[in-house]
Amino acid sequence: MESNRAVFLQGMRHGIPIALGYFAVSFSLGITARDCGFNAFQGFLASYTTYASAGQYIGFTLYAANATLFQLAVMTLITNLRYLLMGFALNQRLPENTPPMKRLIAGLCITDEIFGITIARPGSVNPFYMLGAWTVAAPMWSVGTALGIVMGNLLPMRLVSALSVALYGMFMSVIIPPARRDKIVCAFVAVSFASSYAASQLPMVKELSAGNRTIILTVVISAVAAIAFPVKKKQTAAVNKEDPGNAA
């Protein structure tokens, strides 16, 4: 059996490509944070304590829209709820005698990418592997955010606007693959776009804050999708076979 040190170093090596990707994406996130009024230190701190691209983007935009702390908390919980499911999946792969502290370390290190490389490993999960990957990846996410804010203050406005589009490209890269594989997902993505626009135009509904509209739409649409089209075990197995990083 490999020592914790060897597993930790292996996690660090496997975390290098993730770190490079994080830096590129978080740079664009920093541009958004800069537009929402955050300075470099605030952006660095936000990314170091959160490291959730979609959650942070929504948090920044809701902050700029003067959302309440309650709205921020609820929307962050909804956006990042998938990490709870990832935690359950990883917990089943930990050895039975794993102490609570190591389980907490595993939970702390969960991101989409770190979960992917961890769950794809054969056998039981060693939390030090996740910690090694997180040690490399998390600082790059934070540094990229801070640098994006700094460069956003130095670069010409036209270039800043162009870089801001990169974050939307990241969201498209998350949405398009599952939408192409599954017509139901594609349909609900279209429904989400249409509902968001309609909510901003309809009487009474448009009077609600952007934060409340987002929370309501997210809960309602995801609940309808989950109830009407539950994912079957055969479908899940097919997806995991196609992409082991999504295995749970």
Coordinates of C-alpha atoms in Angstrom, one line a residue:
M1 CA 0.0 0.0 0.0
E2 CA 1.3 3.4 -0.9
S3 CA 2.2 5.8 1.9
N4 CA 0.1 9.0 2.5
R5 CA 3.1 11.0 1.3
A6 CA 3.4 9.1 -2.0
V7 CA -0.4 9.5 -2.6
F8 CA -0.3 13.2 -1.7
L9 CA 2.6 13.8 -4.3
Q10 CA 0.7 11.8 -6.9
G11 CA -2.4 14.0 -6.3
M12 CA -0.2 17.1 -6.7
R13 CA 1.1 15.8 -10.1
H14 CA -2.4 15.0 -11.3
G15 CA -3.6 18.4 -10.0
I16 CA -1.2 20.4 -12.3
P17 CA -3.4 20.2 -15.4
I18 CA -6.5 21.2 -13.3
A19 CA -4.5 24.1 -11.8
L20 CA -3.7 25.4 -15.3
G21 CA -7.3 25.2 -16.4
Y22 CA -8.4 26.9 -13.2
F23 CA -6.0 29.8 -13.8
A24 CA -7.5 30.4 -17.2
V25 CA -11.1 30.3 -16.1
S26 CA -10.6 32.2 -12.9
F27 CA -8.9 35.0 -14.8
S28 CA -12.1 35.6 -16.6
L29 CA -14.0 35.3 -13.3
G30 CA -11.7 38.1 -12.0
I31 CA -12.8 40.3 -14.8
T32 CA -16.4 39.8 -13.7
A33 CA -15.5 40.4 -10.1
R34 CA -13.8 43.6 -11.0
D35 CA -16.9 44.8 -12.8
C36 CA -18.9 44.0 -9.7
G37 CA -16.7 46.2 -7.5
F38 CA -14.3 43.7 -5.9
N39 CA -10.6 44.6 -5.4
A40 CA -7.8 42.1 -5.9
F41 CA -7.6 41.0 -2.3
Q42 CA -11.3 40.5 -2.0
G43 CA -11.4 38.5 -5.2
F44 CA -8.4 36.3 -4.0
L45 CA -10.1 35.7 -0.6
A46 CA -13.5 34.9 -2.3
S47 CA -11.9 32.3 -4.6
Y48 CA -9.7 30.8 -1.8
T49 CA -12.6 30.2 0.5
T50 CA -15.2 29.2 -2.2
Y51 CA -13.5 27.9 -5.4
A52 CA -16.8 27.3 -7.2
S53 CA -17.0 28.9 -10.6
A54 CA -20.7 29.0 -11.1
G55 CA -21.4 29.7 -7.4
Q56 CA -18.9 32.6 -7.3
Y57 CA -20.2 34.1 -10.6
I58 CA -23.7 34.1 -9.2
G59 CA -22.5 35.5 -5.9
F60 CA -20.6 38.3 -7.6
T61 CA -23.5 39.3 -9.8
L62 CA -26.1 39.1 -7.0
Y63 CA -23.7 41.2 -4.8
A64 CA -23.6 43.8 -7.7
A65 CA -27.4 43.7 -7.8
N66 CA -27.6 44.5 -4.1
A67 CA -29.0 41.1 -3.1
T68 CA -29.5 40.3 0.5
L69 CA -27.2 38.0 2.4
F70 CA -30.1 35.5 2.6
Q71 CA -30.5 35.5 -1.1
L72 CA -26.7 35.0 -1.6
A73 CA -26.7 32.1 0.9
V74 CA -29.8 30.4 -0.6
M75 CA -28.5 30.7 -4.2
T76 CA -25.0 29.5 -3.3
L77 CA -26.5 26.5 -1.5
I78 CA -28.7 25.6 -4.6
T79 CA -25.9 26.2 -7.1
N80 CA -23.4 24.1 -5.1
L81 CA -25.8 21.4 -3.9
R82 CA -24.1 18.9 -6.3
Y83 CA -21.1 18.9 -4.0
L84 CA -23.2 17.3 -1.3
L85 CA -24.0 14.4 -3.6
M86 CA -20.3 14.1 -4.6
G87 CA -19.5 14.0 -0.9
F88 CA -21.9 11.1 -0.4
A89 CA -20.4 9.2 -3.3
L90 CA -16.8 9.7 -2.1
N91 CA -17.8 8.8 1.5
Q92 CA -18.8 5.4 0.3
R93 CA -15.4 4.8 -1.2
L94 CA -13.5 5.8 2.0
P95 CA -12.2 2.9 4.2
E96 CA -14.6 2.2 7.1
N97 CA -11.9 3.1 9.7
T98 CA -11.3 6.5 8.2
P99 CA -11.4 9.1 11.1
P100 CA -13.8 12.0 10.9
M101 CA -10.9 14.5 10.4
K102 CA -9.8 12.8 7.2
R103 CA -13.4 12.7 6.0
L104 CA -13.6 16.4 6.5
I105 CA -10.4 16.9 4.5
A106 CA -12.0 14.9 1.7
G107 CA -15.1 17.1 1.8
L108 CA -13.1 20.3 1.9
C109 CA -11.2 19.3 -1.3
I110 CA -14.2 18.5 -3.5
T111 CA -14.5 20.3 -6.8
D112 CA -15.9 19.0 -10.0
E113 CA -12.5 18.2 -11.5
I114 CA -10.9 16.8 -8.3
F115 CA -14.0 14.6 -7.8
G116 CA -13.6 13.4 -11.3
I117 CA -10.0 12.3 -11.0
T118 CA -10.6 10.8 -7.6
I119 CA -13.7 8.8 -8.2
A120 CA -12.0 7.4 -11.4
R121 CA -9.2 5.8 -9.3
P122 CA -9.7 2.1 -8.6
G123 CA -10.1 0.8 -5.0
S124 CA -10.8 2.9 -2.0
V125 CA -10.2 6.7 -1.8
N126 CA -7.3 8.1 0.1
P127 CA -8.1 11.7 1.2
F128 CA -4.4 12.7 0.8
Y129 CA -4.8 12.2 -3.0
M130 CA -7.5 14.8 -3.0
L131 CA -5.6 17.1 -0.7
G132 CA -2.5 16.9 -3.0
A133 CA -4.6 17.9 -6.0
W134 CA -6.3 20.7 -4.1
T135 CA -3.0 22.0 -2.8
V136 CA -1.9 22.7 -6.4
A137 CA -5.2 23.7 -7.9
A138 CA -6.8 26.0 -5.3
P139 CA -4.1 28.6 -5.1
M140 CA -4.1 28.9 -9.0
W141 CA -7.8 29.6 -8.9
S142 CA -7.3 32.3 -6.3
V143 CA -4.3 33.9 -8.0
G144 CA -6.1 33.8 -11.4
T145 CA -9.1 35.7 -9.9
A146 CA -6.9 38.3 -8.3
L147 CA -4.8 38.7 -11.5
G148 CA -8.0 39.1 -13.6
I149 CA -9.1 41.9 -11.3
V150 CA -5.7 43.7 -11.5
M151 CA -5.4 43.3 -15.3
G152 CA -9.0 44.4 -15.7
N153 CA -8.0 47.7 -14.1
L154 CA -5.0 48.1 -16.4
L155 CA -6.2 46.8 -19.8
P156 CA -8.3 48.8 -22.2
M157 CA -12.0 48.5 -21.8
R158 CA -12.5 46.9 -25.2
L159 CA -10.1 44.1 -24.3
V160 CA -11.7 43.7 -20.8
S161 CA -15.1 43.3 -22.5
A162 CA -13.7 40.7 -24.8
L163 CA -12.2 38.7 -21.9
S164 CA -15.5 38.8 -20.0
V165 CA -17.0 36.7 -22.8
A166 CA -14.6 33.8 -21.9
L167 CA -16.6 33.1 -18.7
Y168 CA -19.8 32.7 -20.7
G169 CA -17.8 30.3 -22.9
M170 CA -17.1 28.2 -19.8
F171 CA -20.8 28.0 -19.0
M172 CA -21.5 27.0 -22.6
S173 CA -18.9 24.2 -22.3
V174 CA -20.7 22.9 -19.3
I175 CA -24.2 23.1 -20.8
I176 CA -23.6 22.0 -24.4
P177 CA -22.2 18.4 -24.0
P178 CA -25.0 17.1 -21.8
A179 CA -27.6 18.9 -23.9
R180 CA -26.2 17.2 -27.0
R181 CA -26.4 13.8 -25.4
D182 CA -29.8 14.2 -23.9
K183 CA -32.8 15.8 -25.6
I184 CA -34.6 16.3 -22.2
V185 CA -31.6 18.2 -20.9
C186 CA -31.5 20.3 -24.1
A187 CA -35.2 21.1 -23.7
F188 CA -34.9 22.2 -20.1
V189 CA -31.9 24.4 -21.0
A190 CA -34.0 26.1 -23.6
V191 CA -36.9 26.4 -21.1
S192 CA -34.5 28.0 -18.5
F193 CA -33.3 30.6 -21.0
A194 CA -36.9 31.4 -22.1
S195 CA -38.2 31.5 -18.5
S196 CA -35.4 33.8 -17.4
Y197 CA -36.2 36.3 -20.1
A198 CA -40.0 36.0 -19.5
A199 CA -39.5 36.5 -15.7
S200 CA -37.7 39.8 -16.4
Q201 CA -40.6 41.0 -18.6
L202 CA -43.8 39.8 -17.0
P203 CA -45.8 42.1 -14.8
M204 CA -45.4 41.5 -11.0
V205 CA -42.6 39.0 -11.6
K206 CA -40.3 41.5 -13.0
E207 CA -40.7 43.6 -9.8
L208 CA -38.9 40.9 -7.9
S209 CA -35.2 41.3 -7.5
A210 CA -32.9 39.4 -9.8
G211 CA -31.7 37.3 -6.9
N212 CA -35.3 36.1 -6.0
R213 CA -36.1 35.5 -9.7
T214 CA -33.0 33.3 -10.1
I215 CA -33.8 31.3 -6.9
I216 CA -37.4 30.7 -7.8
L217 CA -36.6 29.7 -11.4
T218 CA -33.8 27.4 -10.3
V219 CA -35.9 25.6 -7.7
V220 CA -39.0 25.3 -9.9
I221 CA -37.3 24.1 -13.1
S222 CA -34.9 21.7 -11.5
A223 CA -37.8 20.2 -9.4
V224 CA -40.0 19.7 -12.4
A225 CA -37.1 18.1 -14.3
A226 CA -36.3 15.8 -11.5
I227 CA -39.9 14.7 -10.9
A228 CA -40.9 14.4 -14.5
F229 CA -37.7 12.8 -15.8
P230 CA -35.9 11.0 -13.1
V231 CA -32.5 9.6 -14.1
K232 CA -32.6 5.8 -14.2
K233 CA -29.7 3.5 -13.2
K234 CA -29.1 2.3 -16.7
Q235 CA -28.8 5.9 -18.0
T236 CA -26.3 6.7 -15.2
A237 CA -24.3 3.7 -15.9
A238 CA -24.1 4.6 -19.6
V239 CA -22.9 8.1 -18.8
N240 CA -20.3 6.8 -16.3
K241 CA -19.0 4.3 -19.0
E242 CA -18.7 7.1 -21.5
D243 CA -17.0 9.5 -19.0
P244 CA -15.5 7.8 -15.9
G245 CA -15.0 11.2 -14.3
N246 CA -18.7 11.5 -13.8
A247 CA -19.0 8.2 -12.0
A248 CA -20.6 8.2 -8.6

